[in-house]
mmCIF file of C-alpha atoms in Angstrom:
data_model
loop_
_atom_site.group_PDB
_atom_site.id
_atom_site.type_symbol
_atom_site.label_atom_id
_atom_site.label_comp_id
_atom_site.label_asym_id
_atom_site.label_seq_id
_atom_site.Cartn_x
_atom_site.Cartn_y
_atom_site.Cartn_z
ATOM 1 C CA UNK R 6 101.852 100.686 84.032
ATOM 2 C CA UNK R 7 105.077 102.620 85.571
ATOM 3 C CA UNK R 8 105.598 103.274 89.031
ATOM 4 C CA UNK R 9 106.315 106.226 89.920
ATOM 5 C CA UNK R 10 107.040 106.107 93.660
ATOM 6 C CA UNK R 11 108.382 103.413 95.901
ATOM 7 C CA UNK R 12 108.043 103.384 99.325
ATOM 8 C CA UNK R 13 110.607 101.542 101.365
ATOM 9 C CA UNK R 14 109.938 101.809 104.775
ATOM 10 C CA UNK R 15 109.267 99.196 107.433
ATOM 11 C CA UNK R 16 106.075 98.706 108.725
ATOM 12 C CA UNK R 17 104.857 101.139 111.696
ATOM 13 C CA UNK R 18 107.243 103.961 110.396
ATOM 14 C CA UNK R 19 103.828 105.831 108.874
ATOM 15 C CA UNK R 20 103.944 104.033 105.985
ATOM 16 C CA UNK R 21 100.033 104.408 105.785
ATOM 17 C CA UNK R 22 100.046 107.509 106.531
ATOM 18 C CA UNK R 23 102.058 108.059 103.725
ATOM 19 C CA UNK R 24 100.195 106.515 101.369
ATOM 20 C CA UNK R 25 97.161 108.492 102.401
ATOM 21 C CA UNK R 26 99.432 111.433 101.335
ATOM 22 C CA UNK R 27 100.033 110.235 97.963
ATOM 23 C CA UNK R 28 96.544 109.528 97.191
ATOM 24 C CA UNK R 29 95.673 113.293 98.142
ATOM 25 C CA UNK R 30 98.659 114.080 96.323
ATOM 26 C CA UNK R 31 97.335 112.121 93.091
ATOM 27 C CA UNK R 32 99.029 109.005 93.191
ATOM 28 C CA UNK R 33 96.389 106.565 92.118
ATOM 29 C CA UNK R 34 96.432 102.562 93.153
ATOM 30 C CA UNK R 35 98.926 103.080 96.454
ATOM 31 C CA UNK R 36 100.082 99.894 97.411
ATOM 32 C CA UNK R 37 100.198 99.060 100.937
ATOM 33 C CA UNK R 38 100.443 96.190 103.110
ATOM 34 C CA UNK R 39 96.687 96.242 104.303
ATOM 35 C CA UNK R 40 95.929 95.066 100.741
ATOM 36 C CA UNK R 41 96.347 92.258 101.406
ATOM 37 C CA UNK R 42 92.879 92.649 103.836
ATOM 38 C CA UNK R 43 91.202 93.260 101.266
ATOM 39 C CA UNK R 44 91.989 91.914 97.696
ATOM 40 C CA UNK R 45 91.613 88.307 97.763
ATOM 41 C CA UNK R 46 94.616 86.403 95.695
ATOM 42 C CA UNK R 47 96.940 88.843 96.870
ATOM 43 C CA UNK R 48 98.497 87.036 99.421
ATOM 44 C CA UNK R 49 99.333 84.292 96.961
ATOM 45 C CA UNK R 50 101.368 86.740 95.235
ATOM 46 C CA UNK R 51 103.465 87.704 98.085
ATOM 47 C CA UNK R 52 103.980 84.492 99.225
ATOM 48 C CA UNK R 53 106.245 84.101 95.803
ATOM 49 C CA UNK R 54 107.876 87.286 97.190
ATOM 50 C CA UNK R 55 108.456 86.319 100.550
ATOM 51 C CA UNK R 56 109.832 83.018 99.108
ATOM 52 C CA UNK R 57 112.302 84.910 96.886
ATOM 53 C CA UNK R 58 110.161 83.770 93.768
ATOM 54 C CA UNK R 59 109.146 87.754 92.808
ATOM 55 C CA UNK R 60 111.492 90.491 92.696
ATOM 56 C CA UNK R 61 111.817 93.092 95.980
ATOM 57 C CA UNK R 62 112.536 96.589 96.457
ATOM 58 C CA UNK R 63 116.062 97.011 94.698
ATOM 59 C CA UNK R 64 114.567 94.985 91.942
ATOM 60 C CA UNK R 65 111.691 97.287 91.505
ATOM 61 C CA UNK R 66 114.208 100.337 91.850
ATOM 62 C CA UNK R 67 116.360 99.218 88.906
ATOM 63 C CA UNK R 68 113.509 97.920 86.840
ATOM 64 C CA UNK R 69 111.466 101.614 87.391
ATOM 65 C CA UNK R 70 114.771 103.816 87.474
ATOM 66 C CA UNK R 71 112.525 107.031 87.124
ATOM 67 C CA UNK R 72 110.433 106.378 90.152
ATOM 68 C CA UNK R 73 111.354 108.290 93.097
ATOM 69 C CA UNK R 74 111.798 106.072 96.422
ATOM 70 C CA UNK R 75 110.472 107.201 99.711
ATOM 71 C CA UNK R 76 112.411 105.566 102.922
ATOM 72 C CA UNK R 77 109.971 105.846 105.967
ATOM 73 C CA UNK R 78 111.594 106.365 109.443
ATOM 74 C CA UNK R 79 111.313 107.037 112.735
ATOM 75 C CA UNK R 80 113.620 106.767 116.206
ATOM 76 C CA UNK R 81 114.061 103.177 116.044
ATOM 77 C CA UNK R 82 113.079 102.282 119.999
ATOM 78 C CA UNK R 83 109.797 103.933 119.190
ATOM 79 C CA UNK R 84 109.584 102.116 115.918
ATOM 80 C CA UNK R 85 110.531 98.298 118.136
ATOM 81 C CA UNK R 86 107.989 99.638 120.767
ATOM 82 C CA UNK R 87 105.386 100.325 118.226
ATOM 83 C CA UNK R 88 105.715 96.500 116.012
ATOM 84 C CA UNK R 89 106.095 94.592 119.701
ATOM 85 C CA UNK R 90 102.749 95.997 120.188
ATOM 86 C CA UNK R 91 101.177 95.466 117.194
ATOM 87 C CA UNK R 92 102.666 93.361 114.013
ATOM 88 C CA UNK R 93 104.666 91.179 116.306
ATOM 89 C CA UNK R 94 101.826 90.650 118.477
ATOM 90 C CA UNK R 95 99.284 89.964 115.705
ATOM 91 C CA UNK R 96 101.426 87.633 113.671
ATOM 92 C CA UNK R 97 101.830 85.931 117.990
ATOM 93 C CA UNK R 98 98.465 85.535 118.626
ATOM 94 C CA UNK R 99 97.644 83.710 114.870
ATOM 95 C CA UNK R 100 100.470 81.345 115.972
ATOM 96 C CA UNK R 101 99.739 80.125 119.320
ATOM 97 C CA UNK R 102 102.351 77.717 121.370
ATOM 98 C CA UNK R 103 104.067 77.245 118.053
ATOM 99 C CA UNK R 104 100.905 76.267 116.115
ATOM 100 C CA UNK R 105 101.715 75.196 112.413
ATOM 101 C CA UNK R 106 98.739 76.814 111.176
ATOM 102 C CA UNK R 107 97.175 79.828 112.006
ATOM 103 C CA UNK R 108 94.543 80.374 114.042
ATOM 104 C CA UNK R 109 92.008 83.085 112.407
ATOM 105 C CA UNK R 110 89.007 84.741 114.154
ATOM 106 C CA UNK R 111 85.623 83.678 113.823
ATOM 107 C CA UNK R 112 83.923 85.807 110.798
ATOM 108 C CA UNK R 113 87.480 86.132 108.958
ATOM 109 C CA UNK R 114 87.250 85.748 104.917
ATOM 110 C CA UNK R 115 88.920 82.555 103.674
ATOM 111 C CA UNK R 116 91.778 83.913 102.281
ATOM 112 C CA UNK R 117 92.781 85.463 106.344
ATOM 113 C CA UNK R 118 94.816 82.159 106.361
ATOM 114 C CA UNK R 119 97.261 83.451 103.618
ATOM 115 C CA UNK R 120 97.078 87.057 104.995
ATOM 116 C CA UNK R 121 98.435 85.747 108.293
ATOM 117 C CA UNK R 122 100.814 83.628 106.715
ATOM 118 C CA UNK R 123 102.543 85.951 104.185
ATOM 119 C CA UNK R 124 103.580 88.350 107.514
ATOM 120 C CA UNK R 125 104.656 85.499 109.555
ATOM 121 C CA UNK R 126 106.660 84.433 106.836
ATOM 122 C CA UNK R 127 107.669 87.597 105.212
ATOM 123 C CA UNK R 128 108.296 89.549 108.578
ATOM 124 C CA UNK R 129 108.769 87.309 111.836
ATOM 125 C CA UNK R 130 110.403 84.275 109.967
ATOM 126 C CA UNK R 131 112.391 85.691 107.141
ATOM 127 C CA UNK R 132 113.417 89.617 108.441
ATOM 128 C CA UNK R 133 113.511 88.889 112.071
ATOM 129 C CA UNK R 134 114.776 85.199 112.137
ATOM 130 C CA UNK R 135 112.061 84.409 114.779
ATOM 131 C CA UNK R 136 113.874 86.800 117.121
ATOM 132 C CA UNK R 137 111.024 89.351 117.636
ATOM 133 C CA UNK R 138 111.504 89.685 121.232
ATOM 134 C CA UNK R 139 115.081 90.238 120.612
ATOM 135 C CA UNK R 140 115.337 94.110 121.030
ATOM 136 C CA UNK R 141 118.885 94.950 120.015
ATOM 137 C CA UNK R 142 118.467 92.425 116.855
ATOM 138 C CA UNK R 143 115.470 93.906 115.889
ATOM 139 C CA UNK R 144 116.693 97.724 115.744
ATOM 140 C CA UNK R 145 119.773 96.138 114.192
ATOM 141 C CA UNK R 146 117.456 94.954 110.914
ATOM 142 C CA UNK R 147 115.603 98.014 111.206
ATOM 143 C CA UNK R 148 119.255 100.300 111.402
ATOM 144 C CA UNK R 149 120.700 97.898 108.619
ATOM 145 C CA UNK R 150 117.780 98.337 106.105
ATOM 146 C CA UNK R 151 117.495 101.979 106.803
ATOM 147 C CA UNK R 152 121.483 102.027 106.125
ATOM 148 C CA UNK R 153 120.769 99.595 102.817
ATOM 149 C CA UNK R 154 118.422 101.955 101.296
ATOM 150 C CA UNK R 155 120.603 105.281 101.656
ATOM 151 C CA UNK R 156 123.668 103.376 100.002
ATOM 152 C CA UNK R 157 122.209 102.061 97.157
ATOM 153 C CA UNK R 158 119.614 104.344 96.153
ATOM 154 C CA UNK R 159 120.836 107.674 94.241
ATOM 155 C CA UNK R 160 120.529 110.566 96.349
ATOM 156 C CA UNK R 161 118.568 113.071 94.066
ATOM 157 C CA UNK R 162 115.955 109.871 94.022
ATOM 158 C CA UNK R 163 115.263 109.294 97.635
ATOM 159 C CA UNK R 164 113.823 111.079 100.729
ATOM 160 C CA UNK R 165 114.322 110.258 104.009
ATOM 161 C CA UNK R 166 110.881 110.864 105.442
ATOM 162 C CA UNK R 167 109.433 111.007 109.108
ATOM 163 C CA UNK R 168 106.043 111.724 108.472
ATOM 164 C CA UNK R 169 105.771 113.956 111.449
ATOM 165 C CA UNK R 170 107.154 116.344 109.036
ATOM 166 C CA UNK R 171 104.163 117.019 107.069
ATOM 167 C CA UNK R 172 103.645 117.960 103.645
ATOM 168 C CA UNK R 173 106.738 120.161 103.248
ATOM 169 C CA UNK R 174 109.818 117.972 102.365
ATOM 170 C CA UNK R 175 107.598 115.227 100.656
ATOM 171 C CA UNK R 176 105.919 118.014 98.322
ATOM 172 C CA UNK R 177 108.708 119.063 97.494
ATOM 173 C CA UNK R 178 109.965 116.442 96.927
ATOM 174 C CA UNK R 179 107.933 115.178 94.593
ATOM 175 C CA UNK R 180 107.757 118.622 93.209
ATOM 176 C CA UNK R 181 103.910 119.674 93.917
ATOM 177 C CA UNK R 182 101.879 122.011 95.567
ATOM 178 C CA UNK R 183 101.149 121.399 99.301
ATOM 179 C CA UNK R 184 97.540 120.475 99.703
ATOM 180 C CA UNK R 185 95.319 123.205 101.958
ATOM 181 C CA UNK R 186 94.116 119.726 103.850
ATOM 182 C CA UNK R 187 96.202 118.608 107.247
ATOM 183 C CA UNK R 188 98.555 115.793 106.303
ATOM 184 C CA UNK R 189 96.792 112.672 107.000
ATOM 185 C CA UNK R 190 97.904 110.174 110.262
ATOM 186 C CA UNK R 191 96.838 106.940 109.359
ATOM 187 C CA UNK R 192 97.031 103.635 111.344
ATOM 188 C CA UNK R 193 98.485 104.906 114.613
ATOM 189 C CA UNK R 194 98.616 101.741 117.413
ATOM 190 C CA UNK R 195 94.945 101.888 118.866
ATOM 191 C CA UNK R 196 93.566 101.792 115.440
ATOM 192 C CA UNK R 197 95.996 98.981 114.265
ATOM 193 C CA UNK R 198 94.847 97.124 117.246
ATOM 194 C CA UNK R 199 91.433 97.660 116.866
ATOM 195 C CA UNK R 200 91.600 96.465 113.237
ATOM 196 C CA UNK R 201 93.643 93.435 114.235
ATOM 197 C CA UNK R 202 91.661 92.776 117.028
ATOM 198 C CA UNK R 203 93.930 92.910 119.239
ATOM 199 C CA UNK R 204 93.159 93.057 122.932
#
């Protein structure tokens, strides 16, 4: 199977949003963190990733050099205000007083465990170094990433995308007809929380 596009965007950037646009744009099987929520063994998988045993984004980019890559963004103190409140907070409150395990709500499936661990790992341990309180570090990741992206991927391949945008630049970038449908918003912070259960 070829992939076609890549998204690259950190989390809370509208990166579900997004993928609720390719999927009324066509794009079958849209890959998205939240997953991992619901497709047991996943998790496993990305914990090779997160551990540098699976490839990452540039890897994917030179291994699909026909798919077009999509780079997610948004003003970056709204983006830190938005994770505080929500990833960093989640991947907080499964890791309590340092806690080397995580501690996973009452009703969770079995595999919540890996879920939980694959973002601490993946996002607070390995991206953030632990700092996720750190506000100018933080945006500094976010800035360098952002900065990453634009240098190494060709220009006629990638669009810089705020999703607040709409359909416009993303249709045409990807060269199809805007739908008549509103373009979708997806996961904004009360819904994240609510799905998180967070308080």
């Amino acid at each position: 199977m070829s992939i076609k596009v890549i998204g690259v965007g950190f989390g809370r950037t509208g990166t579900l949003s997004l993928k609720a646009a390719l999927t009324q744009l066509g794009y079958s099987d849209c890959y998205h963190m939240f997953e991992l929520f619901s497709r047991p063994g996943h998790a496993k998988i990305w914990q090779g990733i997160a551990s540098g045993e699976q490839p990452n984004w540039p890897e994917h980019i030179k291994f699909y050099p026909e798919a077009k890559v999509i780079l997610t963004v948004r003003d970056p103190d709204a983006w830190y205000d938005s994770i505080v409140k929500t990833i960093f907070t989640a991947i907080e409150g499964a890791f309590p007083a340092s806690a080397k395990t995580p501690q996973i709500p009452d009703g969770a499936p079995d595999f919540a465990a890996d879920q939980i661990i694959v973002a601490k790992t993946l996002i607070a341990d390995r991206l953030f170094k632990g700092r996720l309180h750190d506000r100018d570090f933080c945006i500094s990741v976010y800035n360098r990433h952002n900065e990453e992206v634009q240098n190494t991927v060709p220009a006629n391949k990638l669009l810089v995308f705020e999703v607040k945008e709409g359909w416009a630049p993303l249709c045409k970038f990807l060269d199809t007809t805007i739908p008549e449908m509103p373009f979708p918003r997806s996961n904004m912070q009360e819904e994240f929380s609510r799905l998180m259960k967070i308080p």
